[in-house]
């Protein structure tokens, strides 16, 4: 279980809720970060964290111990909010008014959607989820108080 606090701290907990590790044990550069979203790759078990302070996604091992091999990739917009990884290891990230798709190596694939979300209708994408029952992806538009479903 991973817990992301409102202050951006990430703590690993056992199934009973006992803390067993923390993101603060991983040397990040710069040292200031703000964890907004977290996802686990269902195939590799790697952990992906949206760092809105530094406009990046940080990738590290599930137990956080493998710090020498973690990587990050820059989100081509500001403020990544939420993140999911599908069964094909595609990484979906919401950032401001956009949703992006990256491959499992962190390479930009596409802008997942830009309509109906845009600056003209004051959209701000804050959450993303994937259905366990089909391939639909659900995106929360904070400003317009809506949830939209998309099929990639």
Coordinates of N, CA and C in Angstrom, one line a residue:
X1 N 0.8 -1.2 0.0 CA 0.0 0.0 0.0 C 0.9 1.2 0.0
X2 N 0.6 2.2 -0.9 CA 1.3 3.4 -0.9 C 0.4 4.6 -0.5
X3 N 0.9 5.4 0.4 CA 0.1 6.6 0.9 C 0.8 7.8 0.4
X4 N 0.1 8.7 -0.3 CA 0.6 10.0 -0.7 C -0.1 11.0 0.1
X5 N 0.7 11.8 0.9 CA 0.1 12.8 1.8 C -0.2 14.1 1.0
X6 N -1.0 14.9 1.7 CA -1.2 16.2 1.1 C 0.0 17.1 0.9
X7 N 1.1 16.8 1.6 CA 2.3 17.5 1.5 C 3.2 16.9 0.5
X8 N 2.8 15.8 -0.2 CA 3.6 15.2 -1.3 C 4.5 14.2 -0.8
X9 N 4.5 13.7 0.5 CA 5.3 12.6 1.0 C 4.7 11.3 0.5
X10 N 5.5 10.3 0.3 CA 5.1 9.0 -0.1 C 5.6 8.0 0.9
X11 N 4.7 7.2 1.5 CA 5.1 6.2 2.4 C 4.6 4.8 2.0
X12 N 5.4 3.8 2.1 CA 5.0 2.4 1.8 C 4.5 1.9 3.1
X13 N 3.3 1.2 3.1 CA 2.8 0.6 4.2 C 2.5 -0.9 4.0
X14 N 2.5 -1.7 5.0 CA 2.1 -3.1 4.9 C 0.6 -3.2 4.7
X15 N 0.1 -4.4 4.4 CA -1.4 -4.5 4.3 C -2.1 -4.1 5.5
X16 N -1.5 -4.2 6.7 CA -2.1 -3.8 7.9 C -2.0 -2.3 8.2
X17 N -1.3 -1.5 7.3 CA -1.1 -0.1 7.5 C 0.2 0.3 8.2
X18 N 1.0 -0.6 8.6 CA 2.3 -0.3 9.2 C 3.3 0.3 8.2
X19 N 3.8 1.5 8.5 CA 4.8 2.1 7.6 C 6.0 1.2 7.5
X20 N 6.5 1.0 6.3 CA 7.7 0.1 6.1 C 8.8 0.8 5.2
X21 N 8.5 2.0 4.7 CA 9.5 2.7 3.9 C 8.9 4.1 3.5
X22 N 9.8 4.9 2.9 CA 9.4 6.3 2.6 C 10.2 6.7 1.4
X23 N 9.6 7.6 0.6 CA 10.2 8.2 -0.6 C 11.4 9.1 -0.2
X24 N 11.3 9.6 1.1 CA 12.4 10.4 1.5 C 13.7 9.7 1.6
X25 N 13.7 8.4 1.6 CA 15.0 7.6 1.6 C 15.6 7.6 0.2
X26 N 14.9 8.0 -0.8 CA 15.5 8.0 -2.2 C 16.1 9.4 -2.5
X27 N 17.4 9.5 -2.8 CA 17.9 10.8 -3.1 C 17.4 11.3 -4.5
X28 N 16.6 12.3 -4.4 CA 16.1 12.9 -5.6 C 16.8 14.2 -5.9
X29 N 16.9 14.6 -7.1 CA 17.5 15.9 -7.5 C 16.5 16.6 -8.4
X30 N 16.1 17.8 -8.1 CA 16.3 18.5 -6.9 C 15.6 17.8 -5.7
X31 N 15.9 18.1 -4.5 CA 15.4 17.5 -3.4 C 14.0 17.9 -3.0
X32 N 13.5 18.9 -3.6 CA 12.1 19.3 -3.4 C 11.2 18.7 -4.5
X33 N 10.2 18.0 -4.0 CA 9.2 17.4 -4.9 C 7.8 17.4 -4.3
X34 N 6.8 17.2 -5.2 CA 5.5 17.2 -4.7 C 4.8 16.0 -5.4
X35 N 4.6 14.9 -4.6 CA 4.0 13.7 -5.2 C 2.5 14.0 -5.3
X36 N 2.0 14.0 -6.5 CA 0.5 14.2 -6.7 C -0.2 12.9 -7.0
X37 N 0.4 12.0 -7.7 CA -0.2 10.7 -8.1 C 0.8 9.6 -8.1
X38 N 0.3 8.4 -8.0 CA 1.2 7.3 -7.9 C 0.6 6.1 -8.6
X39 N 1.3 5.3 -9.3 CA 0.8 4.1 -10.0 C 1.8 3.0 -10.0
X40 N 1.4 1.8 -10.1 CA 2.3 0.6 -10.2 C 2.1 0.0 -11.5
X41 N 3.2 -0.3 -12.2 CA 3.2 -1.0 -13.5 C 2.7 -2.5 -13.2
X42 N 1.6 -2.9 -13.8 CA 1.1 -4.3 -13.4 C 2.0 -5.4 -13.9
X43 N 3.0 -5.1 -14.8 CA 3.8 -6.1 -15.4 C 5.2 -6.2 -14.6
X44 N 5.8 -5.0 -14.5 CA 7.1 -4.9 -13.9 C 7.1 -4.6 -12.4
X45 N 6.0 -4.2 -11.9 CA 5.9 -3.7 -10.5 C 6.6 -2.5 -10.1
X46 N 7.2 -1.8 -11.1 CA 7.8 -0.5 -10.9 C 6.8 0.5 -10.4
X47 N 7.2 1.5 -9.7 CA 6.3 2.5 -9.1 C 6.6 3.8 -9.9
X48 N 5.5 4.5 -10.3 CA 5.6 5.7 -11.0 C 5.0 6.8 -10.1
X49 N 5.7 7.9 -9.9 CA 5.2 9.0 -9.1 C 5.1 10.3 -9.9
X50 N 4.0 11.0 -10.0 CA 3.9 12.3 -10.6 C 4.4 13.3 -9.7
X51 N 5.4 14.0 -10.1 CA 6.1 15.1 -9.3 C 5.7 16.4 -9.9
X52 N 4.7 17.1 -9.3 CA 4.2 18.3 -10.0 C 5.2 19.5 -9.8
X53 N 6.0 19.5 -8.8 CA 6.9 20.6 -8.5 C 8.0 20.7 -9.7
X54 N 8.4 19.5 -10.1 CA 9.5 19.5 -11.1 C 9.0 19.0 -12.5
X55 N 7.7 18.9 -12.7 CA 7.1 18.6 -14.0 C 7.7 17.3 -14.6
X56 N 7.7 16.2 -13.8 CA 8.2 14.9 -14.2 C 7.5 13.8 -13.6
X57 N 7.8 12.6 -14.1 CA 7.4 11.4 -13.5 C 8.6 10.6 -13.1
X58 N 8.7 10.2 -11.8 CA 9.8 9.5 -11.3 C 9.5 8.0 -11.2
X59 N 10.4 7.2 -11.6 CA 10.2 5.8 -11.7 C 11.2 5.1 -10.8
X60 N 10.7 4.2 -9.9 CA 11.6 3.5 -9.0 C 11.1 2.2 -8.6
X61 N 12.0 1.4 -8.0 CA 11.6 0.0 -7.7 C 10.5 0.0 -6.6
X62 N 9.7 -1.0 -6.5 CA 8.6 -1.0 -5.6 C 9.0 -0.8 -4.1
X63 N 10.1 -1.4 -3.8 CA 10.5 -1.2 -2.4 C 11.4 0.0 -2.1
X64 N 11.7 0.8 -3.2 CA 12.4 2.0 -3.1 C 13.9 1.8 -2.9
X65 N 14.4 0.6 -2.8 CA 15.8 0.3 -2.4 C 16.7 0.5 -3.6
X66 N 16.2 0.3 -4.8 CA 17.0 0.3 -6.0 C 17.2 1.8 -6.6
X67 N 17.8 2.6 -5.8 CA 17.8 4.0 -6.1 C 18.8 4.3 -7.2
X68 N 19.7 3.5 -7.5 CA 20.7 3.8 -8.5 C 20.1 3.7 -9.9
X69 N 19.0 3.0 -10.1 CA 18.4 2.8 -11.4 C 17.1 3.5 -11.6
X70 N 16.7 4.4 -10.7 CA 15.4 5.0 -11.0 C 15.6 6.1 -12.1
X71 N 14.6 6.4 -12.8 CA 14.7 7.3 -13.9 C 13.5 8.3 -13.8
X72 N 13.6 9.4 -14.6 CA 12.5 10.3 -14.6 C 12.4 10.8 -16.1
X73 N 11.2 11.2 -16.4 CA 11.0 11.8 -17.8 C 10.2 13.0 -17.6
X74 N 10.4 14.0 -18.4 CA 9.8 15.3 -18.3 C 8.4 15.2 -19.0
X75 N 7.4 15.7 -18.3 CA 6.1 15.8 -18.9 C 6.1 17.1 -19.7
X76 N 5.6 17.0 -21.0 CA 5.7 18.2 -21.9 C 4.7 19.3 -21.6
X77 N 4.3 19.4 -20.3 CA 3.5 20.5 -19.9 C 3.7 20.6 -18.4
X78 N 3.2 21.6 -17.8 CA 3.4 21.8 -16.3 C 2.5 20.9 -15.5
X79 N 3.0 20.6 -14.3 CA 2.1 20.1 -13.2 C 1.4 18.8 -13.4
X80 N 2.2 17.7 -13.6 CA 1.5 16.4 -13.7 C 0.7 16.1 -12.4
X81 N -0.6 15.7 -12.6 CA -1.4 15.5 -11.4 C -1.6 14.1 -11.1
X82 N -2.0 13.3 -12.1 CA -2.3 11.9 -11.8 C -1.8 11.0 -12.9
X83 N -1.7 9.7 -12.6 CA -1.0 8.8 -13.5 C -1.6 7.4 -13.3
X84 N -1.7 6.7 -14.4 CA -2.1 5.2 -14.4 C -1.2 4.5 -15.4
X85 N -1.1 3.2 -15.2 CA -0.3 2.3 -16.1 C -1.3 1.2 -16.5
X86 N -1.4 1.0 -17.8 CA -2.4 -0.1 -18.2 C -1.6 -1.4 -18.4
X87 N -2.4 -2.5 -18.7 CA -1.8 -3.8 -18.9 C -0.7 -3.9 -20.0
X88 N -0.8 -3.0 -20.9 CA 0.2 -2.9 -22.0 C 1.4 -2.1 -21.7
X89 N 1.4 -1.6 -20.4 CA 2.5 -0.8 -19.9 C 2.5 0.6 -20.5
X90 N 1.4 1.1 -21.1 CA 1.3 2.5 -21.5 C 1.0 3.3 -20.2
X91 N 1.7 4.5 -20.2 CA 1.6 5.3 -19.0 C 0.8 6.5 -19.4
X92 N -0.3 6.8 -18.7 CA -1.2 7.9 -18.9 C -1.0 8.9 -17.8
X93 N -0.8 10.2 -18.2 CA -0.6 11.3 -17.2 C -1.5 12.4 -17.5
X94 N -2.2 13.0 -16.5 CA -2.9 14.2 -16.7 C -2.0 15.3 -16.2
X95 N -2.0 16.4 -16.9 CA -1.2 17.6 -16.6 C -1.9 18.8 -17.1
X96 N -2.4 19.6 -16.1 CA -3.2 20.8 -16.5 C -4.4 20.5 -17.4
X97 N -4.4 20.9 -18.6 CA -5.5 20.7 -19.5 C -5.2 19.6 -20.5
X98 N -4.2 18.8 -20.3 CA -3.9 17.8 -21.3 C -3.8 16.4 -20.6
X99 N -3.8 15.4 -21.4 CA -3.6 14.0 -21.0 C -2.6 13.4 -22.0
X100 N -1.5 12.8 -21.5 CA -0.4 12.3 -22.3 C -0.3 10.8 -22.1
X101 N 0.3 10.2 -23.2 CA 0.6 8.8 -23.2 C 2.1 8.7 -23.4
X102 N 2.7 7.8 -22.6 CA 4.1 7.5 -22.7 C 4.2 6.0 -22.8
X103 N 5.3 5.5 -23.4 CA 5.5 4.0 -23.4 C 6.2 3.6 -22.2
X104 N 6.5 2.4 -22.0 CA 7.1 1.9 -20.8 C 8.5 2.4 -20.5
X105 N 9.1 2.9 -21.5 CA 10.5 3.5 -21.4 C 10.4 5.0 -21.0
X106 N 9.2 5.6 -21.0 CA 9.0 7.0 -20.6 C 9.1 7.9 -21.9
X107 N 9.0 7.3 -23.0 CA 9.1 8.1 -24.3 C 7.7 8.6 -24.6
X108 N 7.5 9.8 -25.0 CA 6.3 10.4 -25.3 C 5.7 9.7 -26.6
X109 N 4.4 9.3 -26.5 CA 3.7 8.7 -27.6 C 2.7 9.6 -28.2
X110 N 1.9 10.2 -27.4 CA 0.9 11.1 -27.9 C 0.2 11.9 -26.9
X111 N -0.5 13.0 -27.3 CA -1.4 13.7 -26.5 C -2.7 12.9 -26.6
X112 N -3.1 12.3 -25.5 CA -4.2 11.4 -25.4 C -5.5 12.0 -25.9
X113 N -5.7 13.2 -25.3 CA -7.0 13.9 -25.7 C -6.7 15.4 -25.5
X114 N -7.4 16.2 -26.3 CA -7.4 17.6 -26.0 C -8.8 18.2 -26.2
X115 N -9.7 17.4 -26.6 CA -11.1 17.9 -26.6 C -11.9 16.8 -25.9
X116 N -12.9 17.1 -25.1 CA -13.5 18.4 -24.9 C -12.7 19.3 -23.9
X117 N -11.5 18.9 -23.5 CA -10.8 19.7 -22.6 C -9.9 20.7 -23.3
X118 N -10.0 21.9 -22.9 CA -9.1 23.0 -23.5 C -9.2 24.2 -22.6
X119 N -8.3 25.1 -22.9 CA -8.2 26.4 -22.2 C -9.5 27.2 -22.4
X120 N -10.2 27.0 -23.5 CA -11.4 27.8 -23.8 C -12.5 27.4 -22.9
X121 N -12.6 26.2 -22.4 CA -13.7 25.8 -21.5 C -13.2 25.6 -20.1
X122 N -12.0 26.2 -19.7 CA -11.5 26.2 -18.4 C -11.3 24.8 -17.7
X123 N -10.9 23.8 -18.5 CA -10.7 22.5 -18.0 C -9.4 22.4 -17.2
X124 N -9.4 21.6 -16.1 CA -8.2 21.3 -15.3 C -8.3 19.9 -14.9
X125 N -7.5 19.1 -15.6 CA -7.6 17.6 -15.4 C -6.9 17.2 -14.1
X126 N -7.6 16.6 -13.2 CA -7.0 16.3 -11.9 C -6.9 14.9 -11.5
X127 N -7.7 14.0 -12.2 CA -7.6 12.6 -11.9 C -7.8 11.7 -13.1
X128 N -7.2 10.5 -13.0 CA -7.3 9.6 -14.1 C -7.4 8.2 -13.5
X129 N -8.2 7.3 -14.1 CA -8.4 6.0 -13.7 C -8.7 5.1 -14.9
X130 N -8.3 3.8 -14.8 CA -8.6 2.9 -15.8 C -9.6 1.8 -15.3
X131 N -10.5 1.5 -16.1 CA -11.5 0.5 -15.6 C -10.9 -0.9 -15.6
X132 N -11.2 -1.7 -14.5 CA -10.7 -3.1 -14.5 C -11.6 -4.0 -15.3
X133 N -12.6 -3.5 -15.9 CA -13.6 -4.3 -16.6 C -13.5 -4.2 -18.1
X134 N -12.9 -3.1 -18.6 CA -12.7 -2.9 -20.0 C -11.5 -1.9 -20.2
X135 N -11.3 -1.4 -21.4 CA -10.2 -0.5 -21.6 C -10.5 1.0 -21.4
X136 N -11.7 1.3 -20.9 CA -12.0 2.7 -20.7 C -11.1 3.4 -19.7
X137 N -10.8 4.7 -20.1 CA -10.0 5.5 -19.2 C -10.9 6.7 -18.8
X138 N -11.0 7.0 -17.5 CA -11.9 8.0 -16.9 C -11.0 9.2 -16.5
X139 N -11.4 10.4 -16.9 CA -10.6 11.6 -16.5 C -11.5 12.6 -15.8
X140 N -11.0 13.1 -14.7 CA -11.8 14.1 -13.9 C -11.4 15.5 -14.4
X141 N -12.4 16.3 -14.7 CA -12.2 17.7 -15.0 C -12.6 18.5 -13.8
X142 N -11.6 18.9 -13.1 CA -11.8 19.6 -11.8 C -12.7 20.9 -12.0
X143 N -12.3 21.7 -12.9 CA -13.0 23.0 -13.1 C -14.5 22.9 -13.6
X144 N -14.7 21.9 -14.4 CA -16.1 21.7 -14.9 C -16.9 20.6 -14.2
X145 N -16.3 20.0 -13.2 CA -17.0 19.1 -12.3 C -17.6 17.9 -13.1
X146 N -16.8 17.4 -14.0 CA -17.2 16.3 -14.8 C -16.2 15.1 -14.8
X147 N -16.7 14.0 -15.2 CA -15.9 12.8 -15.4 C -16.2 12.3 -16.8
X148 N -15.2 12.1 -17.6 CA -15.4 11.7 -19.0 C -14.7 10.4 -19.2
X149 N -15.3 9.5 -20.0 CA -14.7 8.2 -20.4 C -14.2 8.2 -21.8
X150 N -13.0 7.6 -22.0 CA -12.4 7.5 -23.3 C -11.9 6.1 -23.5
X151 N -11.9 5.6 -24.7 CA -11.3 4.3 -25.1 C -10.1 4.6 -25.9
X152 N -8.9 4.2 -25.4 CA -7.7 4.5 -26.1 C -7.6 3.8 -27.5

